[in-house]
């Protein structure tokens, strides 16, 4: 009798707990956010990822009526910050400023990486970042053709800055060398901590050229401190309309290389919180301040739904897996 009663009590408590969860989950999401939110940038401050996160934070905190803190947690080509978010509680208070390097390139290259490209909750794509190849304004190379002719005629003479072997800044020059039918060391890679440092290397003439996200270089290009030779978008970028596209420069293959930012969360985030952020991004897309922020650092607004963001990320992962194998970059 006692055993039967205990079993009945346990059943009632279990049912009550289940009902409580059903009621509390939407209520929790409805009240979200009740404290500051952290957006983790898996790269150092000052680069394109950092600017994208701060641009979003400025708009989102007005919509959500809560402070948004941008935390730079760089290292290991973006893996440290990405892993930090993957391991965070899925309560919507720790989010990731996802980047092509950390969320597509790195998973495509490293089979032993501690996370996979789809080990996150997809919230939304934010913007695309054209890749631009730049030289110092005093460089003898006035055009992309002049640069490539020197690399072909004098392999090993020129060097370029990147943020490491498994990054966009390295993929672009390596794809260029492959297209020119040259060996990977026909231009020498010099690695730096991030995109902004790679740009500074060109400014200080430590390297001959660099191919990175327009975000990191646009201010210096407009100020005449860098000379842009080519962009990887199919159309010319309106902020630098005199710079030819890769196709116009005779190297259409470079269109594969494009940067992007997205907002991800830890795995298994409640759908109600994802929906809340989807609404925030829809408002950001129409916000003049957010659009102006993109213009300042060379981003092309491209808000996508969670499902479309996942499909886009899948296609990017597939593209870089293919390129990684073709170029022998691991």
mmCIF file of C-alpha atoms in Angstrom:
data_model
loop_
_atom_site.group_PDB
_atom_site.id
_atom_site.type_symbol
_atom_site.label_atom_id
_atom_site.label_comp_id
_atom_site.label_asym_id
_atom_site.label_seq_id
_atom_site.Cartn_x
_atom_site.Cartn_y
_atom_site.Cartn_z
ATOM 1 C CA UNK A 1 0.000 0.000 0.000
ATOM 2 C CA UNK A 2 2.812 2.353 1.035
ATOM 3 C CA UNK A 3 4.783 1.437 -2.092
ATOM 4 C CA UNK A 4 1.742 2.052 -4.308
ATOM 5 C CA UNK A 5 1.146 5.427 -2.666
ATOM 6 C CA UNK A 6 4.801 6.440 -3.127
ATOM 7 C CA UNK A 7 4.625 5.465 -6.787
ATOM 8 C CA UNK A 8 1.466 7.537 -7.230
ATOM 9 C CA UNK A 9 3.090 10.548 -5.556
ATOM 10 C CA UNK A 10 6.137 10.228 -7.827
ATOM 11 C CA UNK A 11 3.893 10.112 -10.868
ATOM 12 C CA UNK A 12 2.052 13.244 -9.767
ATOM 13 C CA UNK A 13 5.321 15.084 -9.102
ATOM 14 C CA UNK A 14 6.719 14.064 -12.482
ATOM 15 C CA UNK A 15 3.572 15.228 -14.255
ATOM 16 C CA UNK A 16 3.641 18.499 -12.330
ATOM 17 C CA UNK A 17 7.281 19.057 -13.277
ATOM 18 C CA UNK A 18 6.490 18.429 -16.936
ATOM 19 C CA UNK A 19 3.609 20.903 -16.865
ATOM 20 C CA UNK A 20 5.858 23.411 -15.094
ATOM 21 C CA UNK A 21 8.472 23.079 -17.847
ATOM 22 C CA UNK A 22 5.857 23.511 -20.556
ATOM 23 C CA UNK A 23 4.553 26.646 -18.868
ATOM 24 C CA UNK A 24 7.907 28.110 -17.828
ATOM 25 C CA UNK A 25 9.761 27.718 -21.137
ATOM 26 C CA UNK A 26 7.542 30.149 -23.113
ATOM 27 C CA UNK A 27 7.287 32.386 -20.047
ATOM 28 C CA UNK A 28 11.083 32.461 -19.772
ATOM 29 C CA UNK A 29 11.391 33.329 -23.454
ATOM 30 C CA UNK A 30 8.637 35.915 -23.207
ATOM 31 C CA UNK A 31 10.521 37.714 -20.418
ATOM 32 C CA UNK A 32 13.865 37.421 -22.233
ATOM 33 C CA UNK A 33 16.134 39.259 -21.796
ATOM 34 C CA UNK A 34 16.185 40.111 -18.102
ATOM 35 C CA UNK A 35 19.957 40.742 -17.897
ATOM 36 C CA UNK A 36 22.816 41.868 -20.177
ATOM 37 C CA UNK A 37 23.669 39.718 -23.211
ATOM 38 C CA UNK A 38 27.219 38.915 -24.299
ATOM 39 C CA UNK A 39 28.184 38.606 -27.955
ATOM 40 C CA UNK A 40 31.493 36.767 -28.188
ATOM 41 C CA UNK A 41 33.794 37.774 -31.041
ATOM 42 C CA UNK A 42 36.288 34.947 -31.639
ATOM 43 C CA UNK A 43 38.932 37.393 -32.898
ATOM 44 C CA UNK A 44 40.881 40.377 -31.578
ATOM 45 C CA UNK A 45 39.384 43.852 -31.267
ATOM 46 C CA UNK A 46 39.358 46.241 -34.192
ATOM 47 C CA UNK A 47 38.845 43.769 -37.019
ATOM 48 C CA UNK A 48 35.835 43.177 -39.229
ATOM 49 C CA UNK A 49 34.226 40.670 -36.826
ATOM 50 C CA UNK A 50 34.572 43.121 -33.939
ATOM 51 C CA UNK A 51 33.034 45.967 -35.939
ATOM 52 C CA UNK A 52 30.159 43.771 -37.067
ATOM 53 C CA UNK A 53 29.374 42.743 -33.488
ATOM 54 C CA UNK A 54 29.441 46.320 -32.202
ATOM 55 C CA UNK A 55 27.263 47.514 -35.069
ATOM 56 C CA UNK A 56 24.675 44.859 -34.227
ATOM 57 C CA UNK A 57 24.913 45.491 -30.485
ATOM 58 C CA UNK A 58 24.126 49.190 -30.913
ATOM 59 C CA UNK A 59 20.852 48.393 -32.665
ATOM 60 C CA UNK A 60 19.856 45.251 -30.751
ATOM 61 C CA UNK A 61 20.136 46.754 -27.284
ATOM 62 C CA UNK A 62 17.639 49.428 -28.269
ATOM 63 C CA UNK A 63 15.209 46.752 -29.455
ATOM 64 C CA UNK A 64 15.722 44.410 -26.497
ATOM 65 C CA UNK A 65 15.999 47.152 -23.837
ATOM 66 C CA UNK A 66 19.036 45.438 -22.360
ATOM 67 C CA UNK A 67 22.781 46.075 -22.475
ATOM 68 C CA UNK A 68 24.790 44.015 -24.930
ATOM 69 C CA UNK A 69 28.447 43.431 -24.115
ATOM 70 C CA UNK A 70 30.910 42.588 -26.898
ATOM 71 C CA UNK A 71 33.598 40.218 -25.648
ATOM 72 C CA UNK A 72 36.702 39.623 -27.772
ATOM 73 C CA UNK A 73 37.964 36.101 -27.193
ATOM 74 C CA UNK A 74 40.512 35.519 -29.952
ATOM 75 C CA UNK A 75 42.970 32.729 -30.564
ATOM 76 C CA UNK A 76 43.398 29.557 -32.626
ATOM 77 C CA UNK A 77 41.900 31.151 -35.756
ATOM 78 C CA UNK A 78 38.599 31.734 -33.952
ATOM 79 C CA UNK A 79 38.307 28.296 -32.377
ATOM 80 C CA UNK A 80 38.697 29.427 -28.747
ATOM 81 C CA UNK A 81 35.826 31.907 -28.809
ATOM 82 C CA UNK A 82 33.631 29.559 -30.842
ATOM 83 C CA UNK A 83 34.188 26.688 -28.404
ATOM 84 C CA UNK A 84 33.432 29.033 -25.498
ATOM 85 C CA UNK A 85 29.983 29.762 -26.943
ATOM 86 C CA UNK A 86 29.332 26.138 -27.828
ATOM 87 C CA UNK A 87 29.916 25.234 -24.172
ATOM 88 C CA UNK A 88 27.781 28.102 -22.823
ATOM 89 C CA UNK A 89 24.290 27.683 -21.384
ATOM 90 C CA UNK A 90 21.687 27.802 -24.193
ATOM 91 C CA UNK A 91 19.726 30.575 -22.490
ATOM 92 C CA UNK A 92 20.349 33.310 -25.064
ATOM 93 C CA UNK A 93 22.715 35.320 -22.876
ATOM 94 C CA UNK A 94 25.921 34.161 -24.595
ATOM 95 C CA UNK A 95 25.926 34.425 -28.383
ATOM 96 C CA UNK A 96 28.576 34.149 -31.081
ATOM 97 C CA UNK A 97 29.539 36.575 -33.807
ATOM 98 C CA UNK A 98 30.141 33.774 -36.297
ATOM 99 C CA UNK A 99 32.626 34.314 -39.110
ATOM 100 C CA UNK A 100 33.446 32.417 -42.270
ATOM 101 C CA UNK A 101 36.924 31.601 -40.944
ATOM 102 C CA UNK A 102 35.880 30.129 -37.624
ATOM 103 C CA UNK A 103 32.574 28.569 -38.717
ATOM 104 C CA UNK A 104 33.266 27.308 -42.280
ATOM 105 C CA UNK A 105 36.975 27.375 -43.149
ATOM 106 C CA UNK A 106 38.335 25.955 -39.892
ATOM 107 C CA UNK A 107 35.803 23.087 -39.607
ATOM 108 C CA UNK A 108 36.483 22.245 -43.268
ATOM 109 C CA UNK A 109 40.233 22.033 -42.667
ATOM 110 C CA UNK A 110 40.593 20.468 -39.228
ATOM 111 C CA UNK A 111 39.069 17.042 -38.803
ATOM 112 C CA UNK A 112 40.089 17.078 -35.119
ATOM 113 C CA UNK A 113 38.462 20.439 -34.359
ATOM 114 C CA UNK A 114 36.477 20.364 -31.115
ATOM 115 C CA UNK A 115 33.313 21.571 -32.874
ATOM 116 C CA UNK A 116 31.646 21.062 -36.254
ATOM 117 C CA UNK A 117 30.211 23.696 -38.569
ATOM 118 C CA UNK A 118 26.665 22.840 -37.447
ATOM 119 C CA UNK A 119 27.291 22.462 -33.687
ATOM 120 C CA UNK A 120 25.448 25.729 -33.010
ATOM 121 C CA UNK A 121 21.992 27.276 -33.091
ATOM 122 C CA UNK A 122 21.678 29.289 -36.305
ATOM 123 C CA UNK A 123 20.037 32.678 -35.696
ATOM 124 C CA UNK A 124 20.725 34.747 -38.797
ATOM 125 C CA UNK A 125 23.247 35.892 -41.383
ATOM 126 C CA UNK A 126 24.167 39.554 -40.932
ATOM 127 C CA UNK A 127 26.286 40.703 -43.861
ATOM 128 C CA UNK A 128 28.751 39.760 -46.559
ATOM 129 C CA UNK A 129 32.261 41.193 -46.644
ATOM 130 C CA UNK A 130 33.982 41.473 -50.018
ATOM 131 C CA UNK A 131 37.603 40.416 -50.042
ATOM 132 C CA UNK A 132 39.990 43.033 -51.420
ATOM 133 C CA UNK A 133 43.662 42.731 -52.361
ATOM 134 C CA UNK A 134 45.688 45.784 -51.357
ATOM 135 C CA UNK A 135 49.210 47.156 -51.599
ATOM 136 C CA UNK A 136 50.943 50.211 -50.142
ATOM 137 C CA UNK A 137 50.226 53.387 -52.164
ATOM 138 C CA UNK A 138 53.973 53.671 -52.906
ATOM 139 C CA UNK A 139 54.050 50.118 -54.251
ATOM 140 C CA UNK A 140 55.162 49.745 -57.878
ATOM 141 C CA UNK A 141 52.052 47.604 -58.515
ATOM 142 C CA UNK A 142 49.284 49.836 -59.836
ATOM 143 C CA UNK A 143 47.035 46.982 -61.002
ATOM 144 C CA UNK A 144 46.261 43.410 -60.050
ATOM 145 C CA UNK A 145 47.783 42.291 -63.356
ATOM 146 C CA UNK A 146 51.085 43.985 -62.525
ATOM 147 C CA UNK A 147 51.159 42.224 -59.159
ATOM 148 C CA UNK A 148 50.479 38.783 -60.617
ATOM 149 C CA UNK A 149 53.013 39.290 -63.429
ATOM 150 C CA UNK A 150 55.749 39.904 -60.864
ATOM 151 C CA UNK A 151 54.741 36.825 -58.872
ATOM 152 C CA UNK A 152 54.850 34.722 -62.038
ATOM 153 C CA UNK A 153 58.184 36.120 -63.247
ATOM 154 C CA UNK A 154 59.877 36.162 -59.835
ATOM 155 C CA UNK A 155 58.342 33.412 -57.665
ATOM 156 C CA UNK A 156 59.289 33.685 -54.001
ATOM 157 C CA UNK A 157 60.165 37.394 -54.190
ATOM 158 C CA UNK A 158 56.931 38.849 -52.801
ATOM 159 C CA UNK A 159 55.275 38.145 -49.472
ATOM 160 C CA UNK A 160 51.763 38.695 -48.161
ATOM 161 C CA UNK A 161 50.133 39.030 -44.752
ATOM 162 C CA UNK A 162 47.417 36.730 -43.465
ATOM 163 C CA UNK A 163 45.868 35.754 -40.143
ATOM 164 C CA UNK A 164 47.093 32.171 -40.444
ATOM 165 C CA UNK A 165 47.030 29.213 -42.842
ATOM 166 C CA UNK A 166 43.379 28.348 -42.238
ATOM 167 C CA UNK A 167 41.888 31.758 -42.913
ATOM 168 C CA UNK A 168 40.336 33.736 -45.758
ATOM 169 C CA UNK A 169 43.448 35.921 -45.841
ATOM 170 C CA UNK A 170 45.501 32.871 -46.787
ATOM 171 C CA UNK A 171 42.957 31.123 -48.995
ATOM 172 C CA UNK A 172 42.667 34.080 -51.386
ATOM 173 C CA UNK A 173 46.402 34.340 -52.255
ATOM 174 C CA UNK A 174 46.740 30.558 -52.395
ATOM 175 C CA UNK A 175 43.806 30.281 -54.792
ATOM 176 C CA UNK A 176 45.385 33.061 -56.836
ATOM 177 C CA UNK A 177 48.675 31.131 -57.008
ATOM 178 C CA UNK A 178 46.853 27.943 -57.972
ATOM 179 C CA UNK A 179 45.000 29.772 -60.756
ATOM 180 C CA UNK A 180 48.362 31.091 -62.005
ATOM 181 C CA UNK A 181 49.645 27.469 -61.944
ATOM 182 C CA UNK A 182 52.312 28.327 -59.385
ATOM 183 C CA UNK A 183 53.541 26.522 -56.282
ATOM 184 C CA UNK A 184 52.138 27.541 -52.858
ATOM 185 C CA UNK A 185 55.415 29.258 -51.922
ATOM 186 C CA UNK A 186 55.545 31.445 -55.055
ATOM 187 C CA UNK A 187 54.416 34.204 -52.667
ATOM 188 C CA UNK A 188 55.490 33.881 -49.029
ATOM 189 C CA UNK A 189 52.837 33.895 -46.294
ATOM 190 C CA UNK A 190 53.565 35.973 -43.163
ATOM 191 C CA UNK A 191 51.016 35.278 -40.426
ATOM 192 C CA UNK A 192 49.609 37.853 -37.980
ATOM 193 C CA UNK A 193 47.069 37.687 -35.150
ATOM 194 C CA UNK A 194 44.099 39.039 -37.118
ATOM 195 C CA UNK A 195 42.804 40.959 -40.111
ATOM 196 C CA UNK A 196 43.591 44.410 -38.711
ATOM 197 C CA UNK A 197 47.200 43.403 -37.988
ATOM 198 C CA UNK A 198 47.510 41.991 -41.508
ATOM 199 C CA UNK A 199 46.434 45.369 -42.910
ATOM 200 C CA UNK A 200 48.903 47.199 -40.666
ATOM 201 C CA UNK A 201 51.651 45.005 -42.102
ATOM 202 C CA UNK A 202 50.934 46.448 -45.547
ATOM 203 C CA UNK A 203 50.766 49.988 -44.161
ATOM 204 C CA UNK A 204 54.161 49.555 -42.498
ATOM 205 C CA UNK A 205 55.608 47.859 -45.617
ATOM 206 C CA UNK A 206 56.421 44.675 -43.733
ATOM 207 C CA UNK A 207 54.726 42.784 -46.584
ATOM 208 C CA UNK A 208 54.096 43.452 -50.264
ATOM 209 C CA UNK A 209 50.362 42.785 -50.375
ATOM 210 C CA UNK A 210 47.388 41.334 -48.532
ATOM 211 C CA UNK A 211 43.983 39.945 -49.539
ATOM 212 C CA UNK A 212 41.448 40.260 -46.744
ATOM 213 C CA UNK A 213 37.981 41.453 -45.888
ATOM 214 C CA UNK A 214 37.196 44.953 -47.109
ATOM 215 C CA UNK A 215 36.023 45.724 -43.573
ATOM 216 C CA UNK A 216 39.591 45.858 -42.267
ATOM 217 C CA UNK A 217 40.942 48.025 -45.080
ATOM 218 C CA UNK A 218 38.184 50.376 -46.279
ATOM 219 C CA UNK A 219 39.100 53.334 -44.071
ATOM 220 C CA UNK A 220 42.736 53.204 -45.170
ATOM 221 C CA UNK A 221 41.740 52.773 -48.823
ATOM 222 C CA UNK A 222 39.474 55.829 -48.707
ATOM 223 C CA UNK A 223 42.218 57.801 -46.934
ATOM 224 C CA UNK A 224 44.714 56.936 -49.656
ATOM 225 C CA UNK A 225 46.870 54.905 -47.278
ATOM 226 C CA UNK A 226 46.259 51.677 -49.192
ATOM 227 C CA UNK A 227 45.789 50.973 -52.888
ATOM 228 C CA UNK A 228 43.044 48.446 -53.698
ATOM 229 C CA UNK A 229 43.722 46.265 -56.734
ATOM 230 C CA UNK A 230 40.726 43.900 -56.933
ATOM 231 C CA UNK A 231 37.527 42.871 -55.100
ATOM 232 C CA UNK A 232 36.050 39.375 -55.113
ATOM 233 C CA UNK A 233 32.375 40.307 -55.541
ATOM 234 C CA UNK A 234 30.624 39.728 -58.896
ATOM 235 C CA UNK A 235 29.804 43.467 -59.019
ATOM 236 C CA UNK A 236 31.985 46.419 -58.108
ATOM 237 C CA UNK A 237 31.645 47.671 -54.536
ATOM 238 C CA UNK A 238 29.924 51.060 -54.422
ATOM 239 C CA UNK A 239 32.262 52.389 -51.703
ATOM 240 C CA UNK A 240 35.267 51.820 -53.998
ATOM 241 C CA UNK A 241 33.707 51.936 -57.480
ATOM 242 C CA UNK A 242 37.009 52.292 -59.353
ATOM 243 C CA UNK A 243 38.343 48.943 -58.122
ATOM 244 C CA UNK A 244 37.783 46.120 -60.655
ATOM 245 C CA UNK A 245 36.148 42.818 -59.801
ATOM 246 C CA UNK A 246 38.001 39.512 -59.931
ATOM 247 C CA UNK A 247 36.237 38.692 -63.184
ATOM 248 C CA UNK A 248 37.249 42.017 -64.722
ATOM 249 C CA UNK A 249 40.824 41.378 -63.567
ATOM 250 C CA UNK A 250 40.819 38.001 -65.320
ATOM 251 C CA UNK A 251 40.610 35.784 -62.227
ATOM 252 C CA UNK A 252 36.972 34.771 -61.748
ATOM 253 C CA UNK A 253 38.028 31.924 -59.445
ATOM 254 C CA UNK A 254 38.563 34.460 -56.651
ATOM 255 C CA UNK A 255 34.796 35.064 -56.425
ATOM 256 C CA UNK A 256 34.680 31.926 -54.246
ATOM 257 C CA UNK A 257 36.419 33.835 -51.468
ATOM 258 C CA UNK A 258 34.033 36.107 -49.579
ATOM 259 C CA UNK A 259 33.747 37.001 -45.933
ATOM 260 C CA UNK A 260 30.571 37.039 -43.856
ATOM 261 C CA UNK A 261 29.222 37.526 -40.366
ATOM 262 C CA UNK A 262 26.318 35.747 -38.708
ATOM 263 C CA UNK A 263 24.769 35.412 -35.275
ATOM 264 C CA UNK A 264 24.898 31.952 -33.689
ATOM 265 C CA UNK A 265 23.981 30.617 -30.278
ATOM 266 C CA UNK A 266 24.949 27.556 -28.235
ATOM 267 C CA UNK A 267 23.325 24.295 -29.338
ATOM 268 C CA UNK A 268 19.710 23.660 -28.313
ATOM 269 C CA UNK A 269 18.671 27.250 -27.714
ATOM 270 C CA UNK A 270 14.905 27.578 -27.127
ATOM 271 C CA UNK A 271 13.105 28.365 -30.402
ATOM 272 C CA UNK A 272 11.248 31.205 -28.692
ATOM 273 C CA UNK A 273 14.541 33.035 -28.066
ATOM 274 C CA UNK A 274 15.673 32.403 -31.637
ATOM 275 C CA UNK A 275 12.387 33.924 -32.809
ATOM 276 C CA UNK A 276 13.001 36.940 -30.584
ATOM 277 C CA UNK A 277 16.385 37.495 -32.236
ATOM 278 C CA UNK A 278 14.896 36.936 -35.684
ATOM 279 C CA UNK A 279 12.573 39.846 -34.937
ATOM 280 C CA UNK A 280 15.534 41.948 -33.767
ATOM 281 C CA UNK A 281 17.448 41.250 -36.983
ATOM 282 C CA UNK A 282 14.386 42.129 -39.064
ATOM 283 C CA UNK A 283 14.312 45.507 -37.318
ATOM 284 C CA UNK A 284 18.070 45.939 -37.771
ATOM 285 C CA UNK A 285 17.730 45.351 -41.496
ATOM 286 C CA UNK A 286 15.515 48.438 -41.732
ATOM 287 C CA UNK A 287 17.543 50.498 -39.267
ATOM 288 C CA UNK A 288 19.418 53.406 -40.863
ATOM 289 C CA UNK A 289 22.117 53.295 -38.180
ATOM 290 C CA UNK A 290 22.840 49.620 -38.779
ATOM 291 C CA UNK A 291 22.925 50.108 -42.543
ATOM 292 C CA UNK A 292 25.278 53.090 -42.149
ATOM 293 C CA UNK A 293 27.518 50.985 -39.921
ATOM 294 C CA UNK A 294 27.814 48.395 -42.666
ATOM 295 C CA UNK A 295 28.757 51.080 -45.182
ATOM 296 C CA UNK A 296 31.493 52.392 -42.867
ATOM 297 C CA UNK A 297 33.292 49.059 -42.709
ATOM 298 C CA UNK A 298 32.420 47.701 -46.167
ATOM 299 C CA UNK A 299 29.744 45.187 -45.202
ATOM 300 C CA UNK A 300 26.921 44.339 -47.590
ATOM 301 C CA UNK A 301 23.701 43.797 -45.535
ATOM 302 C CA UNK A 302 22.319 40.281 -46.024
ATOM 303 C CA UNK A 303 19.899 39.297 -43.259
ATOM 304 C CA UNK A 304 18.739 35.683 -43.634
ATOM 305 C CA UNK A 305 16.341 33.523 -41.630
ATOM 306 C CA UNK A 306 17.721 30.790 -39.338
ATOM 307 C CA UNK A 307 16.912 28.089 -41.930
ATOM 308 C CA UNK A 308 18.438 30.046 -44.805
ATOM 309 C CA UNK A 309 21.473 30.847 -42.665
ATOM 310 C CA UNK A 310 22.015 27.149 -42.015
ATOM 311 C CA UNK A 311 21.765 26.393 -45.740
ATOM 312 C CA UNK A 312 24.207 29.199 -46.528
ATOM 313 C CA UNK A 313 26.672 27.962 -43.879
ATOM 314 C CA UNK A 314 26.392 24.421 -45.256
ATOM 315 C CA UNK A 315 27.260 25.608 -48.765
ATOM 316 C CA UNK A 316 30.232 27.609 -47.448
ATOM 317 C CA UNK A 317 31.500 24.608 -45.502
ATOM 318 C CA UNK A 318 31.230 22.450 -48.632
ATOM 319 C CA UNK A 319 33.068 25.055 -50.739
ATOM 320 C CA UNK A 320 35.982 25.362 -48.323
ATOM 321 C CA UNK A 321 36.193 21.611 -47.853
ATOM 322 C CA UNK A 322 36.652 21.342 -51.605
ATOM 323 C CA UNK A 323 39.161 24.208 -51.729
ATOM 324 C CA UNK A 324 41.088 22.825 -48.767
ATOM 325 C CA UNK A 325 41.550 19.534 -50.575
ATOM 326 C CA UNK A 326 42.396 21.161 -53.917
ATOM 327 C CA UNK A 327 44.935 23.565 -52.423
ATOM 328 C CA UNK A 328 46.360 21.104 -49.938
ATOM 329 C CA UNK A 329 45.770 23.477 -47.002
ATOM 330 C CA UNK A 330 45.242 21.647 -43.727
#
